[in-house]
PDB file of C-alpha atoms and ligand atoms in Angstrom:
ATOM      1  CA  UNK X   1      32.627  56.999-107.457  1.00  0.00           C
ATOM      2  CA  UNK X   2      34.259  58.311-110.626  1.00  0.00           C
ATOM      3  CA  UNK X   3      37.835  58.210-111.779  1.00  0.00           C
ATOM      4  CA  UNK X   4      39.416  61.427-112.909  1.00  0.00           C
ATOM      5  CA  UNK X   5      41.772  60.911-115.813  1.00  0.00           C
ATOM      6  CA  UNK X   6      44.759  63.204-115.470  1.00  0.00           C
ATOM      7  CA  UNK X   7      46.196  65.214-118.351  1.00  0.00           C
ATOM      8  CA  UNK X   8      47.546  63.015-121.099  1.00  0.00           C
ATOM      9  CA  UNK X   9      50.935  64.145-122.416  1.00  0.00           C
ATOM     10  CA  UNK X  10      51.270  63.911-126.187  1.00  0.00           C
ATOM     11  CA  UNK X  11      49.455  60.870-127.442  1.00  0.00           C
ATOM     12  CA  UNK X  12      50.454  58.526-124.653  1.00  0.00           C
ATOM     13  CA  UNK X  13      47.402  57.227-122.824  1.00  0.00           C
ATOM     14  CA  UNK X  14      46.871  57.432-119.071  1.00  0.00           C
ATOM     15  CA  UNK X  15      48.249  54.188-117.616  1.00  0.00           C
ATOM     16  CA  UNK X  16      46.800  52.682-114.453  1.00  0.00           C
ATOM     17  CA  UNK X  17      47.924  49.494-112.763  1.00  0.00           C
ATOM     18  CA  UNK X  18      45.658  47.824-110.247  1.00  0.00           C
ATOM     19  CA  UNK X  19      47.010  44.813-108.357  1.00  0.00           C
ATOM     20  CA  UNK X  20      45.522  42.614-105.634  1.00  0.00           C
ATOM     21  CA  UNK X  21      48.163  42.146-102.957  1.00  0.00           C
ATOM     22  CA  UNK X  22      48.782  40.632 -99.549  1.00  0.00           C
ATOM     23  CA  UNK X  23      49.962  42.920 -96.753  1.00  0.00           C
ATOM     24  CA  UNK X  24      53.544  41.922 -97.622  1.00  0.00           C
ATOM     25  CA  UNK X  25      53.031  42.832-101.274  1.00  0.00           C
ATOM     26  CA  UNK X  26      52.657  39.380-102.834  1.00  0.00           C
ATOM     27  CA  UNK X  27      50.328  38.914-105.807  1.00  0.00           C
ATOM     28  CA  UNK X  28      49.820  35.160-105.495  1.00  0.00           C
ATOM     29  CA  UNK X  29      49.389  32.664-102.682  1.00  0.00           C
ATOM     30  CA  UNK X  30      46.100  33.970-101.250  1.00  0.00           C
ATOM     31  CA  UNK X  31      42.456  34.074-102.398  1.00  0.00           C
ATOM     32  CA  UNK X  32      41.793  37.343-104.199  1.00  0.00           C
ATOM     33  CA  UNK X  33      38.442  39.097-103.739  1.00  0.00           C
ATOM     34  CA  UNK X  34      37.850  38.917-107.500  1.00  0.00           C
ATOM     35  CA  UNK X  35      34.366  40.443-107.403  1.00  0.00           C
ATOM     36  CA  UNK X  36      35.781  43.532-105.670  1.00  0.00           C
ATOM     37  CA  UNK X  37      38.848  43.599-107.923  1.00  0.00           C
ATOM     38  CA  UNK X  38      36.836  43.636-111.151  1.00  0.00           C
ATOM     39  CA  UNK X  39      34.146  45.959-109.780  1.00  0.00           C
ATOM     40  CA  UNK X  40      36.875  48.500-109.005  1.00  0.00           C
ATOM     41  CA  UNK X  41      38.609  47.869-112.318  1.00  0.00           C
ATOM     42  CA  UNK X  42      35.486  48.934-114.216  1.00  0.00           C
ATOM     43  CA  UNK X  43      35.884  52.457-112.794  1.00  0.00           C
ATOM     44  CA  UNK X  44      38.470  53.320-115.423  1.00  0.00           C
ATOM     45  CA  UNK X  45      36.463  52.182-118.442  1.00  0.00           C
ATOM     46  CA  UNK X  46      39.796  51.453-120.085  1.00  0.00           C
ATOM     47  CA  UNK X  47      40.230  51.452-123.835  1.00  0.00           C
ATOM     48  CA  UNK X  48      42.978  48.846-123.620  1.00  0.00           C
ATOM     49  CA  UNK X  49      43.682  46.118-121.063  1.00  0.00           C
ATOM     50  CA  UNK X  50      47.459  45.602-121.194  1.00  0.00           C
ATOM     51  CA  UNK X  51      48.301  42.169-119.840  1.00  0.00           C
ATOM     52  CA  UNK X  52      51.501  40.239-119.179  1.00  0.00           C
ATOM     53  CA  UNK X  53      51.809  36.928-121.010  1.00  0.00           C
ATOM     54  CA  UNK X  54      52.307  35.081-117.721  1.00  0.00           C
ATOM     55  CA  UNK X  55      49.010  36.380-116.401  1.00  0.00           C
ATOM     56  CA  UNK X  56      47.271  35.021-119.505  1.00  0.00           C
ATOM     57  CA  UNK X  57      49.138  31.701-119.341  1.00  0.00           C
ATOM     58  CA  UNK X  58      48.137  31.256-115.684  1.00  0.00           C
ATOM     59  CA  UNK X  59      44.488  31.456-116.843  1.00  0.00           C
ATOM     60  CA  UNK X  60      44.821  29.215-119.895  1.00  0.00           C
ATOM     61  CA  UNK X  61      42.906  26.239-118.504  1.00  0.00           C
ATOM     62  CA  UNK X  62      40.118  28.527-117.257  1.00  0.00           C
ATOM     63  CA  UNK X  63      39.971  30.272-120.631  1.00  0.00           C
ATOM     64  CA  UNK X  64      39.611  26.915-122.422  1.00  0.00           C
ATOM     65  CA  UNK X  65      36.724  25.936-120.123  1.00  0.00           C
ATOM     66  CA  UNK X  66      34.934  29.306-120.105  1.00  0.00           C
ATOM     67  CA  UNK X  67      31.774  30.123-122.116  1.00  0.00           C
ATOM     68  CA  UNK X  68      32.424  31.814-125.462  1.00  0.00           C
ATOM     69  CA  UNK X  69      29.681  34.400-125.996  1.00  0.00           C
ATOM     70  CA  UNK X  70      31.781  36.224-128.578  1.00  0.00           C
ATOM     71  CA  UNK X  71      33.570  39.579-128.652  1.00  0.00           C
ATOM     72  CA  UNK X  72      31.981  42.448-126.696  1.00  0.00           C
ATOM     73  CA  UNK X  73      31.809  45.296-129.162  1.00  0.00           C
ATOM     74  CA  UNK X  74      31.844  47.980-126.453  1.00  0.00           C
ATOM     75  CA  UNK X  75      34.600  46.281-124.479  1.00  0.00           C
ATOM     76  CA  UNK X  76      38.259  47.291-124.354  1.00  0.00           C
ATOM     77  CA  UNK X  77      40.965  45.859-126.575  1.00  0.00           C
ATOM     78  CA  UNK X  78      43.037  43.084-124.965  1.00  0.00           C
ATOM     79  CA  UNK X  79      46.743  43.673-125.701  1.00  0.00           C
ATOM     80  CA  UNK X  80      49.169  41.002-124.470  1.00  0.00           C
ATOM     81  CA  UNK X  81      52.935  41.527-124.185  1.00  0.00           C
ATOM     82  CA  UNK X  82      54.213  38.272-125.697  1.00  0.00           C
ATOM     83  CA  UNK X  83      57.672  38.583-127.279  1.00  0.00           C
ATOM     84  CA  UNK X  84      58.200  34.825-126.963  1.00  0.00           C
ATOM     85  CA  UNK X  85      54.860  33.972-128.643  1.00  0.00           C
ATOM     86  CA  UNK X  86      53.804  31.759-125.756  1.00  0.00           C
ATOM     87  CA  UNK X  87      50.114  32.675-125.834  1.00  0.00           C
ATOM     88  CA  UNK X  88      48.058  30.332-128.042  1.00  0.00           C
ATOM     89  CA  UNK X  89      44.427  30.851-127.061  1.00  0.00           C
ATOM     90  CA  UNK X  90      43.899  34.115-128.936  1.00  0.00           C
ATOM     91  CA  UNK X  91      40.586  33.139-130.490  1.00  0.00           C
ATOM     92  CA  UNK X  92      39.177  31.951-127.191  1.00  0.00           C
ATOM     93  CA  UNK X  93      40.331  35.152-125.472  1.00  0.00           C
ATOM     94  CA  UNK X  94      38.621  37.196-128.200  1.00  0.00           C
ATOM     95  CA  UNK X  95      35.355  35.305-127.730  1.00  0.00           C
ATOM     96  CA  UNK X  96      35.325  35.406-123.891  1.00  0.00           C
ATOM     97  CA  UNK X  97      32.879  38.304-123.858  1.00  0.00           C
ATOM     98  CA  UNK X  98      35.153  40.740-121.994  1.00  0.00           C
ATOM     99  CA  UNK X  99      37.045  42.352-124.875  1.00  0.00           C
ATOM    100  CA  UNK X 100      36.191  43.760-128.276  1.00  0.00           C
ATOM    101  CA  UNK X 101      39.310  42.231-129.859  1.00  0.00           C
ATOM    102  CA  UNK X 102      42.805  40.998-129.110  1.00  0.00           C
ATOM    103  CA  UNK X 103      46.212  42.348-130.113  1.00  0.00           C
ATOM    104  CA  UNK X 104      49.469  40.405-129.823  1.00  0.00           C
ATOM    105  CA  UNK X 105      52.408  42.607-128.872  1.00  0.00           C
ATOM    106  CA  UNK X 106      55.516  41.071-130.402  1.00  0.00           C
ATOM    107  CA  UNK X 107      59.157  42.057-130.975  1.00  0.00           C
ATOM    108  CA  UNK X 108      61.375  41.679-134.060  1.00  0.00           C
ATOM    109  CA  UNK X 109      62.862  38.459-132.695  1.00  0.00           C
ATOM    110  CA  UNK X 110      59.554  36.856-131.688  1.00  0.00           C
ATOM    111  CA  UNK X 111      59.422  33.238-132.897  1.00  0.00           C
ATOM    112  CA  UNK X 112      57.301  32.462-135.950  1.00  0.00           C
ATOM    113  CA  UNK X 113      53.587  32.291-135.360  1.00  0.00           C
ATOM    114  CA  UNK X 114      51.375  29.463-136.683  1.00  0.00           C
ATOM    115  CA  UNK X 115      50.868  30.077-140.428  1.00  0.00           C
ATOM    116  CA  UNK X 116      47.084  30.158-140.027  1.00  0.00           C
ATOM    117  CA  UNK X 117      47.195  32.796-137.266  1.00  0.00           C
ATOM    118  CA  UNK X 118      44.727  35.630-137.816  1.00  0.00           C
ATOM    119  CA  UNK X 119      45.569  37.526-134.623  1.00  0.00           C
ATOM    120  CA  UNK X 120      46.359  41.209-135.124  1.00  0.00           C
ATOM    121  CA  UNK X 121      49.988  42.003-134.235  1.00  0.00           C
ATOM    122  CA  UNK X 122      51.928  45.091-133.228  1.00  0.00           C
ATOM    123  CA  UNK X 123      55.691  44.641-133.548  1.00  0.00           C
ATOM    124  CA  UNK X 124      58.020  46.903-131.570  1.00  0.00           C
ATOM    125  CA  UNK X 125      61.474  46.424-129.997  1.00  0.00           C
ATOM    126  CA  UNK X 126      64.144  43.909-130.952  1.00  0.00           C
ATOM    127  CA  UNK X 127      64.267  41.105-128.353  1.00  0.00           C
ATOM    128  CA  UNK X 128      61.511  42.414-126.124  1.00  0.00           C
ATOM    129  CA  UNK X 129      58.463  44.521-126.712  1.00  0.00           C
ATOM    130  CA  UNK X 130      59.161  48.266-126.547  1.00  0.00           C
ATOM    131  CA  UNK X 131      56.491  49.284-124.051  1.00  0.00           C
ATOM    132  CA  UNK X 132      56.896  53.039-124.532  1.00  0.00           C
ATOM    133  CA  UNK X 133      56.376  52.674-128.278  1.00  0.00           C
ATOM    134  CA  UNK X 134      53.407  50.372-127.709  1.00  0.00           C
ATOM    135  CA  UNK X 135      51.696  52.986-125.547  1.00  0.00           C
ATOM    136  CA  UNK X 136      52.388  55.752-128.043  1.00  0.00           C
ATOM    137  CA  UNK X 137      51.048  53.674-130.896  1.00  0.00           C
ATOM    138  CA  UNK X 138      47.961  52.647-128.961  1.00  0.00           C
ATOM    139  CA  UNK X 139      47.305  56.328-128.352  1.00  0.00           C
ATOM    140  CA  UNK X 140      48.129  57.589-131.841  1.00  0.00           C
ATOM    141  CA  UNK X 141      46.793  54.834-134.061  1.00  0.00           C
ATOM    142  CA  UNK X 142      43.934  53.511-131.967  1.00  0.00           C
ATOM    143  CA  UNK X 143      42.967  56.612-129.983  1.00  0.00           C
ATOM    144  CA  UNK X 144      43.424  54.868-126.647  1.00  0.00           C
ATOM    145  CA  UNK X 145      43.090  57.306-123.743  1.00  0.00           C
ATOM    146  CA  UNK X 146      43.188  54.901-120.800  1.00  0.00           C
ATOM    147  CA  UNK X 147      45.204  51.703-120.489  1.00  0.00           C
ATOM    148  CA  UNK X 148      44.751  49.414-117.494  1.00  0.00           C
ATOM    149  CA  UNK X 149      47.613  47.060-116.714  1.00  0.00           C
ATOM    150  CA  UNK X 150      46.856  43.552-115.442  1.00  0.00           C
ATOM    151  CA  UNK X 151      49.979  41.766-114.187  1.00  0.00           C
ATOM    152  CA  UNK X 152      51.246  39.798-111.242  1.00  0.00           C
ATOM    153  CA  UNK X 153      54.072  42.309-110.872  1.00  0.00           C
ATOM    154  CA  UNK X 154      56.700  41.673-113.535  1.00  0.00           C
ATOM    155  CA  UNK X 155      55.127  43.871-116.206  1.00  0.00           C
ATOM    156  CA  UNK X 156      54.188  46.499-113.603  1.00  0.00           C
ATOM    157  CA  UNK X 157      57.844  46.608-112.464  1.00  0.00           C
ATOM    158  CA  UNK X 158      59.140  47.110-116.005  1.00  0.00           C
ATOM    159  CA  UNK X 159      56.607  49.872-116.639  1.00  0.00           C
ATOM    160  CA  UNK X 160      57.591  51.550-113.349  1.00  0.00           C
ATOM    161  CA  UNK X 161      61.260  51.434-114.361  1.00  0.00           C
ATOM    162  CA  UNK X 162      60.351  53.128-117.621  1.00  0.00           C
ATOM    163  CA  UNK X 163      58.269  55.789-115.840  1.00  0.00           C
ATOM    164  CA  UNK X 164      55.193  54.731-117.777  1.00  0.00           C
ATOM    165  CA  UNK X 165      52.688  54.289-114.938  1.00  0.00           C
ATOM    166  CA  UNK X 166      50.530  57.271-113.976  1.00  0.00           C
ATOM    167  CA  UNK X 167      48.334  55.699-111.354  1.00  0.00           C
ATOM    168  CA  UNK X 168      48.721  52.719-109.047  1.00  0.00           C
ATOM    169  CA  UNK X 169      46.002  50.952-107.095  1.00  0.00           C
ATOM    170  CA  UNK X 170      46.634  48.245-104.546  1.00  0.00           C
ATOM    171  CA  UNK X 171      43.774  46.120-103.281  1.00  0.00           C
ATOM    172  CA  UNK X 172      45.330  44.992-100.014  1.00  0.00           C
ATOM    173  CA  UNK X 173      44.078  41.721 -98.522  1.00  0.00           C
ATOM    174  CA  UNK X 174      44.505  41.101 -94.790  1.00  0.00           C
ATOM    175  CA  UNK X 175      46.995  38.264 -95.089  1.00  0.00           C
ATOM    176  CA  UNK X 176      50.771  37.808 -95.052  1.00  0.00           C
ATOM    177  CA  UNK X 177      52.006  35.105 -97.419  1.00  0.00           C
ATOM    178  CA  UNK X 178      55.767  35.379 -96.905  1.00  0.00           C
ATOM    179  CA  UNK X 179      56.991  34.419-100.375  1.00  0.00           C
ATOM    180  CA  UNK X 180      56.220  34.757-104.065  1.00  0.00           C
ATOM    181  CA  UNK X 181      56.127  37.471-106.691  1.00  0.00           C
ATOM    182  CA  UNK X 182      55.742  41.074-105.465  1.00  0.00           C
ATOM    183  CA  UNK X 183      53.529  43.650-107.201  1.00  0.00           C
ATOM    184  CA  UNK X 184      56.527  45.775-108.218  1.00  0.00           C
ATOM    185  CA  UNK X 185      58.472  42.926-109.898  1.00  0.00           C
ATOM    186  CA  UNK X 186      62.191  43.652-109.736  1.00  0.00           C
ATOM    187  CA  UNK X 187      61.759  47.428-109.496  1.00  0.00           C
ATOM    188  CA  UNK X 188      64.077  48.651-106.731  1.00  0.00           C
ATOM    189  CA  UNK X 189      64.141  52.427-106.735  1.00  0.00           C
ATOM    190  CA  UNK X 190      62.616  55.095-104.554  1.00  0.00           C
ATOM    191  CA  UNK X 191      59.238  56.200-105.823  1.00  0.00           C
ATOM    192  CA  UNK X 192      57.198  59.122-104.500  1.00  0.00           C
ATOM    193  CA  UNK X 193      53.437  58.547-104.544  1.00  0.00           C
ATOM    194  CA  UNK X 194      50.500  60.807-103.818  1.00  0.00           C
ATOM    195  CA  UNK X 195      47.569  59.186-102.047  1.00  0.00           C
ATOM    196  CA  UNK X 196      44.397  59.915-104.020  1.00  0.00           C
ATOM    197  CA  UNK X 197      41.814  57.724-102.316  1.00  0.00           C
ATOM    198  CA  UNK X 198      41.250  54.899 -99.864  1.00  0.00           C
ATOM    199  CA  UNK X 199      38.298  52.598 -99.311  1.00  0.00           C
ATOM    200  CA  UNK X 200      37.801  49.879 -96.698  1.00  0.00           C
ATOM    201  CA  UNK X 201      35.590  46.940 -97.649  1.00  0.00           C
ATOM    202  CA  UNK X 202      33.963  44.011 -95.859  1.00  0.00           C
ATOM    203  CA  UNK X 203      36.441  41.363 -94.846  1.00  0.00           C
ATOM    204  CA  UNK X 204      39.166  43.939 -94.193  1.00  0.00           C
ATOM    205  CA  UNK X 205      40.175  44.444 -97.823  1.00  0.00           C
ATOM    206  CA  UNK X 206      41.589  47.957 -98.338  1.00  0.00           C
ATOM    207  CA  UNK X 207      41.854  49.799-101.655  1.00  0.00           C
ATOM    208  CA  UNK X 208      44.695  52.283-101.927  1.00  0.00           C
ATOM    209  CA  UNK X 209      44.762  54.564-104.930  1.00  0.00           C
ATOM    210  CA  UNK X 210      47.922  56.541-105.679  1.00  0.00           C
ATOM    211  CA  UNK X 211      49.007  58.941-108.377  1.00  0.00           C
ATOM    212  CA  UNK X 212      52.661  59.313-109.277  1.00  0.00           C
ATOM    213  CA  UNK X 213      53.931  62.386-107.412  1.00  0.00           C
TER     214      UNK X 213
HETATM  215  N1  NAP O 301      47.186  39.667-107.702  1.00  0.00           N
HETATM  216  C1  NAP O 301      46.914  40.203-108.890  1.00  0.00           C
HETATM  217  O1  NAP O 301      46.331  41.308-108.983  1.00  0.00           O
HETATM  218  C2  NAP O 301      47.341  39.481-110.142  1.00  0.00           C
HETATM  219  C3  NAP O 301      47.075  40.064-111.383  1.00  0.00           C
HETATM  220  C4  NAP O 301      47.500  39.392-112.519  1.00  0.00           C
HETATM  221  C5  NAP O 301      48.157  38.173-112.417  1.00  0.00           C
HETATM  222  N2  NAP O 301      48.386  37.630-111.199  1.00  0.00           N
HETATM  223  C6  NAP O 301      49.169  36.372-111.073  1.00  0.00           C
HETATM  224  O2  NAP O 301      50.526  36.728-111.319  1.00  0.00           O
HETATM  225  C7  NAP O 301      51.176  35.732-112.090  1.00  0.00           C
HETATM  226  C8  NAP O 301      51.674  36.331-113.408  1.00  0.00           C
HETATM  227  O3  NAP O 301      52.327  37.555-113.181  1.00  0.00           O
HETATM  228  P1  NAP O 301      53.879  37.779-113.475  1.00  0.00           P
HETATM  229  O4  NAP O 301      54.320  38.977-112.735  1.00  0.00           O
HETATM  230  O5  NAP O 301      54.610  36.494-113.259  1.00  0.00           O
HETATM  231  O6  NAP O 301      53.937  38.027-115.027  1.00  0.00           O
HETATM  232  P2  NAP O 301      53.194  39.112-115.958  1.00  0.00           P
HETATM  233  O7  NAP O 301      53.494  40.480-115.503  1.00  0.00           O
HETATM  234  O8  NAP O 301      51.802  38.677-116.214  1.00  0.00           O
HETATM  235  O9  NAP O 301      53.997  38.804-117.294  1.00  0.00           O
HETATM  236  C9  NAP O 301      55.334  39.246-117.421  1.00  0.00           C
HETATM  237  C10 NAP O 301      55.377  40.132-118.667  1.00  0.00           C
HETATM  238  O10 NAP O 301      56.430  41.033-118.599  1.00  0.00           O
HETATM  239  C11 NAP O 301      57.022  41.086-119.884  1.00  0.00           C
HETATM  240  N3  NAP O 301      58.376  41.607-119.736  1.00  0.00           N
HETATM  241  C12 NAP O 301      59.318  41.231-118.837  1.00  0.00           C
HETATM  242  N4  NAP O 301      60.408  41.993-118.980  1.00  0.00           N
HETATM  243  C13 NAP O 301      60.161  42.868-119.982  1.00  0.00           C
HETATM  244  C14 NAP O 301      60.908  43.914-120.597  1.00  0.00           C
HETATM  245  N5  NAP O 301      62.145  44.231-120.189  1.00  0.00           N
HETATM  246  N6  NAP O 301      60.338  44.605-121.588  1.00  0.00           N
HETATM  247  C15 NAP O 301      59.094  44.319-122.014  1.00  0.00           C
HETATM  248  N7  NAP O 301      58.327  43.336-121.464  1.00  0.00           N
HETATM  249  C16 NAP O 301      58.867  42.623-120.468  1.00  0.00           C
HETATM  250  C17 NAP O 301      56.949  39.657-120.363  1.00  0.00           C
HETATM  251  O11 NAP O 301      57.044  39.650-121.738  1.00  0.00           O
HETATM  252  P3  NAP O 301      57.481  38.368-122.602  1.00  0.00           P
HETATM  253  O12 NAP O 301      56.291  37.494-122.684  1.00  0.00           O
HETATM  254  O13 NAP O 301      57.792  38.991-123.869  1.00  0.00           O
HETATM  255  O14 NAP O 301      58.620  37.748-121.905  1.00  0.00           O
HETATM  256  C18 NAP O 301      55.545  39.279-119.915  1.00  0.00           C
HETATM  257  O15 NAP O 301      54.557  39.704-120.833  1.00  0.00           O
HETATM  258  C19 NAP O 301      50.162  34.646-112.302  1.00  0.00           C
HETATM  259  O16 NAP O 301      50.349  33.667-111.301  1.00  0.00           O
HETATM  260  C20 NAP O 301      48.829  35.349-112.116  1.00  0.00           C
HETATM  261  O17 NAP O 301      47.818  34.475-111.686  1.00  0.00           O
HETATM  262  C21 NAP O 301      48.013  38.258-110.051  1.00  0.00           C
END
């Protein structure tokens, strides 16, 4: 299976969000088929993995315990939206073996970083990161063509509000959890989608791939 990258307007990269969800749209509170999730995620061969700080923070203990083979030269760049400078494990993230490097996305008002920090930074926005500018700069300065968003819903919702998502994939697990964060965050508008593909996997997990109509 191959992924067709649609026309990129200007220098903004193609932005795809893939989220593992329950039938009622929750992103937590059930066991995710991680092998399937990451196998599908490799289809895009993204240049940049754009991740919400809360997604990184939820993995902090696992990151500290994980092997550190070092940066993967051919891997994507990990860019984390972190206007409050909450992420601390930058060096460990860089050495996890998934990404070629890490980039902290900060705003003007981001608290001071540790003086010995060597993490590359991109500063946009005043209180919060300006996501549109980030995408433009990733395209223009770093030549990024495809950005894959990894978020439990909050960052996806903000990107949807800004009209910055081109493609949405839901990996639907056959469970209803009843509460918790939804994949669309606080986004609450009508959105037309065009179904591009579906796949049904063992265990009743269904992959729905949509393009923005
Ligand atoms: N099921 C799945 O596929 C999946 C995937 C990933 C994670 N998860 C789970 O989901 C949870 C984390 O997800 P989450 O939805 O809580 O958070 P998240 O999307 O990972 O992080 C929220 C991000 O949104 C940013 N943000 C919020 N409002 C913004 C605005 N107006 N402008 C710019 N940036 C803005 C925040 O930036 P600041 O840091 O600057 O505030 C933060 O980086 C964890 O429990 C994780 O395990 C599930």
